[in-house]
Amino acid sequence: MSKPSLPQGTRDFSASVVRKRNYIFQTIRTVFELYGFQPLETPAMENLDTLMGKYGDEGDKLIFKILNNGLDNPSKQEQAKLEFDKILSGKNTKGLTERALRYDLTIPFARYVAMNHGQLTMPFKRYQIQPVWRADRPQKGRYREFYQCDADVVGSYSLLNEVELANIYASAFKQLGVDVTIKINSRKILAALAECCGGSDKLVDITVAIDKLDKIGLEKVKEELSERGLTSLQINTIETYLQIEGDNYSKIEQLKKIIGTNETGIKGIAELEYLLAYHKDSFVIKHLQADFTLARGLNYYTGVIFEVKANNAQMGSIGGGGRYDDLTGTFDVPNIPGVGISFGVDRIYDVMEELQLFPAEVQTGTQVLFFNLGEAESKAAFALMQSLRDKGVACELYHENSKFDKQFKYADKKQIPYAVILGSKELLENTVMIKNLITGTQVSLSNSELIGFQF
RNA sequence: GAGGGCGUAGCUCAGUAGGUUAGAGCGACAGUUUGUGGCACUGUAGGUCGUGGGUUCGAGACCCAUCGUCCUCCCCA
């Protein structure tokens, strides 16, 4: 073991990075609290059963599994080998691993609700800010350990929840200074399209293909649909669907011509219309964009779906969410509907760094550096410093009696805005010299004036 | 899971067609005669050139493998 290193896709965060990340967390947390959501934390690891099968085949592969302890016990070696053979043939993995790291915050929340629904006041609104882990290959904007900030409401079918969640997105990103587009769609609209074109069993084929529209283009999407067994008539309908353009209202009008007679479609369109109408006179409306190609992971969404994109940065989605009408059903607690959104903090950080959106104040740590100019002097400085600390001002006393030069440079490097100089002269007069290191101006203050000084 | 780029000092990199003791900038540390910083100047420390093989009289450079890292696709936050 020579050079230490980090596991792939994980990072250390230095002081300035932590401060900037905390600024994002705090902004989002404040908004969540303002909308009546309460905090929840769940363990980093869950039972593997809780997570498996909830994220689709791709998702299952990306779950970080935890090896069971005690496999090296000699008396269990034969058993362990048998279990390993089972894994190689794609069977269950319980003998070797029965726990896994959290993959997202939604499923652990669903598990929590399923376990505690008897005690929860419905509708139950919780927010959760914790790291999640994915065994993905790291690349730009993609990490193996990253934070999500989720807000979900369960126990309510009301579209008012969707309205508020859209508001939370718009409000949080406004405060962070990130210009975003909140794309919205309804899974019911996608379902209706499938019903009109080949039947609901083609839903996944259709959505997977049309989701790629902006990447591979219309022709390739049509090819893929054809390969997936759709007739040219059906593909024509989908083509018309994909060519819908314009503002939100004209898009919906065009959509009505395609699926407007389908019962599911009517419901889906009504959801989007409700959401748009509710925000008609709000600042939120200019961020909302109906996008019928938006699909997202279709595993549990049933109604409105959201996806947030930063407008001036090249970055995947920085947030996403939607309605799931039966999330806890897989935990044998049926009929609890819910809707939620998620913020991807690490991507938001990358976008804000790229666009230089962090305010300078975020970096402020220590406010005042007390110079150390001798034994008696530093003792007096220490007493004054403690008084300032009692008033909530972050202070440091230089650790040893060094030359001015060194003490100033220390303040510079830590970006400390004020220096308090208390030397032999000040000690006699019960005063201090306070210097603003940014402007370079300094004034002499009495000790009591220093305690009342506005930093 | 598939494909591509890159691994030289703490960081960013330079190292010409393979040729002696491997360089710069920034940073760190110390000093430019100990009560006023940022600048400037001087000096010091720090690298078995990711690792292991191979080609060669000779490899940081070329070949193979391996590990790491970054990126693209898939999927996602």
CSV table of N, CA, C and O in Angstrom, one decimal, chain A residues 9-100:
chain,number,residue,atom,x,y,z
A,9,GLY,N,-15.0,7.4,-9.1
A,9,GLY,CA,-16.3,8.1,-9.1
A,9,GLY,C,-16.6,8.8,-7.8
A,9,GLY,O,-17.7,9.3,-7.7
A,10,THR,N,-15.7,8.8,-6.8
A,10,THR,CA,-15.9,9.5,-5.6
A,10,THR,C,-15.0,10.6,-5.4
A,10,THR,O,-13.9,10.6,-6.1
A,11,ARG,N,-15.3,11.6,-4.6
A,11,ARG,CA,-14.4,12.8,-4.5
A,11,ARG,C,-14.3,13.2,-3.1
A,11,ARG,O,-15.2,13.0,-2.2
A,12,ASP,N,-13.2,13.9,-2.8
A,12,ASP,CA,-13.0,14.7,-1.5
A,12,ASP,C,-13.5,16.1,-1.9
A,12,ASP,O,-13.3,16.5,-3.0
A,13,PHE,N,-14.0,16.7,-0.9
A,13,PHE,CA,-14.5,18.1,-1.1
A,13,PHE,C,-13.7,19.0,-0.2
A,13,PHE,O,-13.8,18.9,1.1
A,14,SER,N,-12.9,20.0,-0.7
A,14,SER,CA,-12.1,20.9,0.1
A,14,SER,C,-13.1,22.0,0.6
A,14,SER,O,-14.2,22.1,0.2
A,15,ALA,N,-12.5,22.8,1.5
A,15,ALA,CA,-13.3,23.8,2.2
A,15,ALA,C,-14.2,24.7,1.3
A,15,ALA,O,-15.4,24.8,1.5
A,16,SER,N,-13.6,25.2,0.2
A,16,SER,CA,-14.4,26.1,-0.6
A,16,SER,C,-15.5,25.4,-1.4
A,16,SER,O,-16.6,25.9,-1.6
A,17,VAL,N,-15.2,24.1,-1.7
A,17,VAL,CA,-16.2,23.3,-2.4
A,17,VAL,C,-17.4,23.0,-1.5
A,17,VAL,O,-18.5,23.1,-1.8
A,18,VAL,N,-17.0,22.6,-0.2
A,18,VAL,CA,-18.0,22.3,0.8
A,18,VAL,C,-18.9,23.5,1.0
A,18,VAL,O,-20.2,23.4,1.1
A,19,ARG,N,-18.3,24.7,1.1
A,19,ARG,CA,-19.1,25.9,1.3
A,19,ARG,C,-20.1,26.1,0.2
A,19,ARG,O,-21.3,26.5,0.4
A,20,LYS,N,-19.6,25.9,-1.0
A,20,LYS,CA,-20.5,26.1,-2.2
A,20,LYS,C,-21.6,25.1,-2.2
A,20,LYS,O,-22.8,25.4,-2.5
A,21,ARG,N,-21.3,23.9,-1.9
A,21,ARG,CA,-22.3,22.8,-1.9
A,21,ARG,C,-23.3,23.1,-0.8
A,21,ARG,O,-24.5,22.9,-1.0
A,22,ASN,N,-22.8,23.5,0.4
A,22,ASN,CA,-23.7,23.8,1.4
A,22,ASN,C,-24.7,24.9,1.1
A,22,ASN,O,-25.9,24.9,1.5
A,23,TYR,N,-24.2,25.9,0.3
A,23,TYR,CA,-25.1,26.9,-0.2
A,23,TYR,C,-26.2,26.4,-1.0
A,23,TYR,O,-27.4,26.8,-0.8
A,24,ILE,N,-25.9,25.4,-1.8
A,24,ILE,CA,-27.0,24.8,-2.6
A,24,ILE,C,-27.9,24.0,-1.7
A,24,ILE,O,-29.2,24.2,-1.8
A,25,PHE,N,-27.4,23.2,-0.9
A,25,PHE,CA,-28.2,22.4,0.1
A,25,PHE,C,-29.1,23.3,0.9
A,25,PHE,O,-30.3,23.1,1.0
A,26,GLN,N,-28.6,24.4,1.4
A,26,GLN,CA,-29.3,25.3,2.3
A,26,GLN,C,-30.4,26.0,1.5
A,26,GLN,O,-31.6,26.1,2.0
A,27,THR,N,-30.2,26.4,0.3
A,27,THR,CA,-31.2,27.0,-0.5
A,27,THR,C,-32.4,26.1,-0.8
A,27,THR,O,-33.5,26.4,-0.6
A,28,ILE,N,-32.0,24.9,-1.2
A,28,ILE,CA,-33.1,23.9,-1.5
A,28,ILE,C,-33.9,23.5,-0.2
A,28,ILE,O,-35.1,23.5,-0.2
A,29,ARG,N,-33.1,23.3,0.9
A,29,ARG,CA,-33.7,22.9,2.1
A,29,ARG,C,-34.7,24.0,2.6
A,29,ARG,O,-35.8,23.7,3.1
A,30,THR,N,-34.3,25.2,2.5
A,30,THR,CA,-35.2,26.3,2.9
A,30,THR,C,-36.5,26.3,2.1
A,30,THR,O,-37.5,26.6,2.7
A,31,VAL,N,-36.3,26.1,0.8
A,31,VAL,CA,-37.6,26.1,0.0
A,31,VAL,C,-38.5,24.9,0.4
A,31,VAL,O,-39.7,25.1,0.6
A,32,PHE,N,-37.9,23.8,0.6
A,32,PHE,CA,-38.6,22.6,1.0
A,32,PHE,C,-39.4,22.9,2.3
A,32,PHE,O,-40.6,22.6,2.4
A,33,GLU,N,-38.7,23.5,3.3
A,33,GLU,CA,-39.3,23.8,4.6
A,33,GLU,C,-40.5,24.8,4.4
A,33,GLU,O,-41.5,24.7,5.0
A,34,LEU,N,-40.2,25.7,3.5
A,34,LEU,CA,-41.2,26.8,3.3
A,34,LEU,C,-42.5,26.2,2.7
A,34,LEU,O,-43.6,26.8,2.9
A,35,TYR,N,-42.4,25.1,2.0
A,35,TYR,CA,-43.6,24.5,1.4
A,35,TYR,C,-44.2,23.4,2.3
A,35,TYR,O,-45.0,22.6,1.9
A,36,GLY,N,-43.7,23.3,3.6
A,36,GLY,CA,-44.3,22.4,4.5
A,36,GLY,C,-43.8,21.0,4.5
A,36,GLY,O,-44.5,20.1,5.0
A,37,PHE,N,-42.6,20.8,3.9
A,37,PHE,CA,-42.1,19.4,3.9
A,37,PHE,C,-41.2,19.2,5.1
A,37,PHE,O,-40.6,20.1,5.6
A,38,GLN,N,-41.2,18.0,5.6
A,38,GLN,CA,-40.5,17.6,6.8
A,38,GLN,C,-39.3,16.7,6.4
A,38,GLN,O,-39.4,15.9,5.6
A,39,PRO,N,-38.2,16.8,7.2
A,39,PRO,CA,-37.0,16.0,6.8
A,39,PRO,C,-37.2,14.6,7.2
A,39,PRO,O,-37.9,14.2,8.1
A,40,LEU,N,-36.5,13.7,6.4
A,40,LEU,CA,-36.4,12.3,6.7
A,40,LEU,C,-35.0,11.9,6.3
A,40,LEU,O,-34.5,12.3,5.3
A,41,GLU,N,-34.5,11.0,7.1
A,41,GLU,CA,-33.2,10.3,6.7
A,41,GLU,C,-33.4,8.8,6.8
A,41,GLU,O,-34.0,8.3,7.7
A,42,THR,N,-32.8,8.1,5.8
A,42,THR,CA,-32.9,6.7,5.9
A,42,THR,C,-31.4,6.1,5.8
A,42,THR,O,-30.5,6.9,5.4
A,43,PRO,N,-31.2,4.8,6.1
A,43,PRO,CA,-29.9,4.3,6.1
A,43,PRO,C,-29.2,4.3,4.7
A,43,PRO,O,-29.9,4.3,3.7
A,44,ALA,N,-27.9,4.4,4.7
A,44,ALA,CA,-27.1,4.3,3.4
A,44,ALA,C,-27.4,3.0,2.7
A,44,ALA,O,-27.4,2.9,1.5
A,45,MET,N,-27.6,1.9,3.5
A,45,MET,CA,-27.9,0.6,2.9
A,45,MET,C,-29.3,0.2,3.2
A,45,MET,O,-29.9,0.5,4.1
A,46,GLU,N,-29.8,-0.6,2.2
A,46,GLU,CA,-31.1,-1.2,2.3
A,46,GLU,C,-31.0,-2.7,2.1
A,46,GLU,O,-29.9,-3.2,1.5
A,47,ASN,N,-32.0,-3.5,2.4
A,47,ASN,CA,-32.0,-4.9,2.0
A,47,ASN,C,-32.1,-4.9,0.5
A,47,ASN,O,-32.8,-4.1,-0.1
A,48,LEU,N,-31.3,-5.8,-0.1
A,48,LEU,CA,-31.3,-5.9,-1.5
A,48,LEU,C,-32.7,-6.1,-2.1
A,48,LEU,O,-33.0,-5.5,-3.1
A,49,ASP,N,-33.5,-6.9,-1.5
A,49,ASP,CA,-34.9,-7.1,-2.0
A,49,ASP,C,-35.7,-5.8,-2.1
A,49,ASP,O,-36.5,-5.7,-3.0
A,50,THR,N,-35.4,-4.9,-1.2
A,50,THR,CA,-36.1,-3.6,-1.3
A,50,THR,C,-35.8,-2.9,-2.6
A,50,THR,O,-36.7,-2.2,-3.1
A,51,LEU,N,-34.6,-3.0,-3.1
A,51,LEU,CA,-34.2,-2.2,-4.2
A,51,LEU,C,-34.3,-3.0,-5.6
A,51,LEU,O,-34.7,-2.4,-6.6
A,52,MET,N,-34.1,-4.3,-5.5
A,52,MET,CA,-34.1,-5.0,-6.8
A,52,MET,C,-35.5,-5.0,-7.5
A,52,MET,O,-36.5,-5.1,-6.8
A,53,GLY,N,-35.4,-4.8,-8.8
A,53,GLY,CA,-36.6,-4.9,-9.6
A,53,GLY,C,-37.4,-3.6,-9.6
A,53,GLY,O,-38.5,-3.5,-10.3
A,54,LYS,N,-36.9,-2.5,-9.0
A,54,LYS,CA,-37.6,-1.3,-9.0
A,54,LYS,C,-37.1,-0.3,-10.0
A,54,LYS,O,-37.8,0.7,-10.3
A,55,TYR,N,-36.0,-0.5,-10.6
A,55,TYR,CA,-35.4,0.4,-11.5
A,55,TYR,C,-35.2,-0.1,-12.9
A,55,TYR,O,-34.5,0.5,-13.7
A,56,GLY,N,-35.8,-1.2,-13.2
A,56,GLY,CA,-35.6,-1.8,-14.5
A,56,GLY,C,-34.3,-2.6,-14.6
A,56,GLY,O,-33.5,-2.6,-13.6
A,57,ASP,N,-34.1,-3.3,-15.7
A,57,ASP,CA,-32.9,-4.2,-15.8
A,57,ASP,C,-31.6,-3.4,-15.7
A,57,ASP,O,-30.7,-3.8,-15.0
A,58,GLU,N,-31.6,-2.3,-16.4
A,58,GLU,CA,-30.4,-1.5,-16.4
A,58,GLU,C,-30.1,-1.0,-14.9
A,58,GLU,O,-29.0,-1.0,-14.5
A,59,GLY,N,-31.1,-0.5,-14.3
A,59,GLY,CA,-31.0,0.0,-12.9
A,59,GLY,C,-30.5,-1.1,-12.0
A,59,GLY,O,-29.6,-0.8,-11.2
A,60,ASP,N,-31.0,-2.3,-12.1
A,60,ASP,CA,-30.6,-3.3,-11.2
A,60,ASP,C,-29.1,-3.6,-11.3
A,60,ASP,O,-28.4,-3.8,-10.3
A,61,LYS,N,-28.6,-3.5,-12.5
A,61,LYS,CA,-27.1,-3.7,-12.7
A,61,LYS,C,-26.3,-2.6,-12.0
A,61,LYS,O,-25.1,-2.9,-11.8
A,62,LEU,N,-26.9,-1.5,-11.9
A,62,LEU,CA,-26.1,-0.4,-11.3
A,62,LEU,C,-26.2,-0.2,-9.8
A,62,LEU,O,-25.6,0.7,-9.2
A,63,ILE,N,-26.9,-1.2,-9.2
A,63,ILE,CA,-27.0,-1.1,-7.7
A,63,ILE,C,-25.7,-1.7,-7.1
A,63,ILE,O,-25.2,-2.7,-7.5
A,64,PHE,N,-25.1,-0.9,-6.2
A,64,PHE,CA,-23.9,-1.4,-5.5
A,64,PHE,C,-24.3,-2.4,-4.4
A,64,PHE,O,-24.9,-2.1,-3.4
A,65,LYS,N,-23.8,-3.6,-4.6
A,65,LYS,CA,-24.2,-4.6,-3.6
A,65,LYS,C,-23.1,-4.7,-2.6
A,65,LYS,O,-21.9,-4.5,-2.8
A,66,ILE,N,-23.5,-5.1,-1.4
A,66,ILE,CA,-22.5,-5.3,-0.3
A,66,ILE,C,-22.3,-6.8,0.0
A,66,ILE,O,-23.3,-7.5,0.2
A,67,LEU,N,-21.1,-7.2,0.0
A,67,LEU,CA,-20.8,-8.6,0.2
A,67,LEU,C,-21.1,-8.9,1.7
A,67,LEU,O,-20.8,-8.2,2.6
A,68,ASN,N,-21.7,-10.1,1.8
A,68,ASN,CA,-22.0,-10.6,3.2
A,68,ASN,C,-20.7,-10.8,4.0
A,68,ASN,O,-19.7,-11.2,3.4
A,69,ASN,N,-20.8,-10.6,5.3
A,69,ASN,CA,-19.7,-10.9,6.1
A,69,ASN,C,-19.6,-12.4,6.5
A,69,ASN,O,-20.6,-13.1,6.4
A,70,GLY,N,-18.4,-12.8,6.8
A,70,GLY,CA,-18.3,-14.2,7.3
A,70,GLY,C,-18.2,-15.2,6.3
A,70,GLY,O,-18.2,-16.4,6.6
A,71,LEU,N,-18.1,-14.8,5.0
A,71,LEU,CA,-18.0,-15.8,3.9
A,71,LEU,C,-16.7,-16.6,4.0
A,71,LEU,O,-16.6,-17.7,3.5
A,72,ASP,N,-15.7,-16.0,4.7
A,72,ASP,CA,-14.4,-16.7,4.8
A,72,ASP,C,-14.3,-17.7,5.9
A,72,ASP,O,-13.3,-18.4,6.1
A,73,ASN,N,-15.4,-17.8,6.7
A,73,ASN,CA,-15.5,-18.8,7.7
A,73,ASN,C,-15.3,-20.2,7.1
A,73,ASN,O,-16.1,-20.6,6.3
A,74,PRO,N,-14.3,-20.9,7.6
A,74,PRO,CA,-14.0,-22.2,6.9
A,74,PRO,C,-15.2,-23.1,6.9
A,74,PRO,O,-15.4,-23.8,5.9
A,75,SER,N,-16.0,-23.1,7.9
A,75,SER,CA,-17.1,-24.0,8.0
A,75,SER,C,-18.2,-23.7,6.9
A,75,SER,O,-19.1,-24.5,6.6
A,76,LYS,N,-18.1,-22.5,6.4
A,76,LYS,CA,-19.1,-22.0,5.4
A,76,LYS,C,-18.6,-22.0,4.0
A,76,LYS,O,-19.3,-21.6,3.1
A,77,GLN,N,-17.3,-22.5,3.8
A,77,GLN,CA,-16.7,-22.3,2.5
A,77,GLN,C,-17.4,-23.0,1.4
A,77,GLN,O,-17.6,-22.5,0.3
A,78,GLU,N,-17.8,-24.3,1.7
A,78,GLU,CA,-18.5,-25.1,0.7
A,78,GLU,C,-19.8,-24.4,0.3
A,78,GLU,O,-20.1,-24.2,-0.9
A,79,GLN,N,-20.5,-23.9,1.3
A,79,GLN,CA,-21.8,-23.2,1.0
A,79,GLN,C,-21.6,-22.0,0.2
A,79,GLN,O,-22.3,-21.7,-0.8
A,80,ALA,N,-20.5,-21.2,0.5
A,80,ALA,CA,-20.2,-20.0,-0.2
A,80,ALA,C,-19.9,-20.3,-1.7
A,80,ALA,O,-20.3,-19.6,-2.6
A,81,LYS,N,-19.2,-21.4,-1.9
A,81,LYS,CA,-18.9,-21.7,-3.3
A,81,LYS,C,-20.1,-22.1,-4.1
A,81,LYS,O,-20.3,-21.7,-5.3
A,82,LEU,N,-21.1,-22.8,-3.4
A,82,LEU,CA,-22.3,-23.1,-4.1
A,82,LEU,C,-23.1,-21.9,-4.4
A,82,LEU,O,-23.7,-21.7,-5.5
A,83,GLU,N,-23.1,-20.9,-3.5
A,83,GLU,CA,-23.8,-19.7,-3.7
A,83,GLU,C,-23.2,-18.9,-4.9
A,83,GLU,O,-23.9,-18.3,-5.7
A,84,PHE,N,-21.9,-19.0,-5.0
A,84,PHE,CA,-21.2,-18.3,-6.1
A,84,PHE,C,-21.6,-18.8,-7.4
A,84,PHE,O,-21.9,-18.1,-8.4
A,85,ASP,N,-21.7,-20.2,-7.4
A,85,ASP,CA,-22.2,-20.8,-8.7
A,85,ASP,C,-23.6,-20.4,-9.1
A,85,ASP,O,-23.9,-20.2,-10.3
A,86,LYS,N,-24.4,-20.2,-8.1
A,86,LYS,CA,-25.8,-19.7,-8.4
A,86,LYS,C,-25.7,-18.3,-9.0
A,86,LYS,O,-26.5,-18.1,-10.0
A,87,ILE,N,-24.9,-17.5,-8.5
A,87,ILE,CA,-24.8,-16.1,-9.1
A,87,ILE,C,-24.3,-16.2,-10.5
A,87,ILE,O,-24.8,-15.5,-11.4
A,88,LEU,N,-23.3,-17.0,-10.8
A,88,LEU,CA,-22.8,-17.2,-12.1
A,88,LEU,C,-23.9,-17.6,-13.1
A,88,LEU,O,-23.8,-17.3,-14.3
A,89,SER,N,-24.8,-18.4,-12.6
A,89,SER,CA,-25.9,-18.8,-13.5
A,89,SER,C,-27.1,-17.8,-13.4
A,89,SER,O,-28.2,-18.2,-13.8
A,90,GLY,N,-26.9,-16.6,-12.9
A,90,GLY,CA,-27.9,-15.6,-12.9
A,90,GLY,C,-29.0,-15.8,-11.8
A,90,GLY,O,-30.1,-15.2,-11.9
A,91,LYS,N,-28.8,-16.7,-10.8
A,91,LYS,CA,-29.8,-16.9,-9.9
A,91,LYS,C,-29.8,-15.9,-8.7
A,91,LYS,O,-29.1,-14.9,-8.8
A,92,ASN,N,-30.5,-16.1,-7.7
A,92,ASN,CA,-30.5,-15.2,-6.6
A,92,ASN,C,-29.2,-15.1,-5.9
A,92,ASN,O,-28.3,-16.0,-6.0
A,93,THR,N,-29.0,-14.0,-5.2
A,93,THR,CA,-27.7,-13.7,-4.7
A,93,THR,C,-27.7,-13.6,-3.2
A,93,THR,O,-26.7,-13.2,-2.6
A,94,LYS,N,-28.7,-14.1,-2.6
A,94,LYS,CA,-28.9,-13.9,-1.1
A,94,LYS,C,-27.7,-14.5,-0.3
A,94,LYS,O,-27.3,-14.0,0.7
A,95,GLY,N,-27.2,-15.6,-0.8
A,95,GLY,CA,-26.2,-16.3,0.0
A,95,GLY,C,-24.9,-15.5,0.1
A,95,GLY,O,-24.1,-15.6,1.0
A,96,LEU,N,-24.7,-14.6,-0.9
A,96,LEU,CA,-23.5,-13.8,-0.9
A,96,LEU,C,-23.7,-12.3,-0.5
A,96,LEU,O,-22.8,-11.7,0.0
A,97,THR,N,-24.9,-11.8,-0.9
A,97,THR,CA,-25.1,-10.4,-0.7
A,97,THR,C,-26.6,-10.2,-0.4
A,97,THR,O,-27.5,-10.7,-1.2
A,98,GLU,N,-26.9,-9.6,0.7
A,98,GLU,CA,-28.3,-9.3,1.0
A,98,GLU,C,-28.6,-7.9,1.3
A,98,GLU,O,-29.7,-7.5,1.7
A,99,ARG,N,-27.5,-7.1,1.2
A,99,ARG,CA,-27.7,-5.6,1.4
A,99,ARG,C,-27.1,-4.9,0.2
A,99,ARG,O,-26.2,-5.4,-0.4
A,100,ALA,N,-27.5,-3.6,0.0
A,100,ALA,CA,-27.0,-2.8,-1.1
A,100,ALA,C,-27.1,-1.4,-0.7
A,100,ALA,O,-27.9,-1.0,0.2
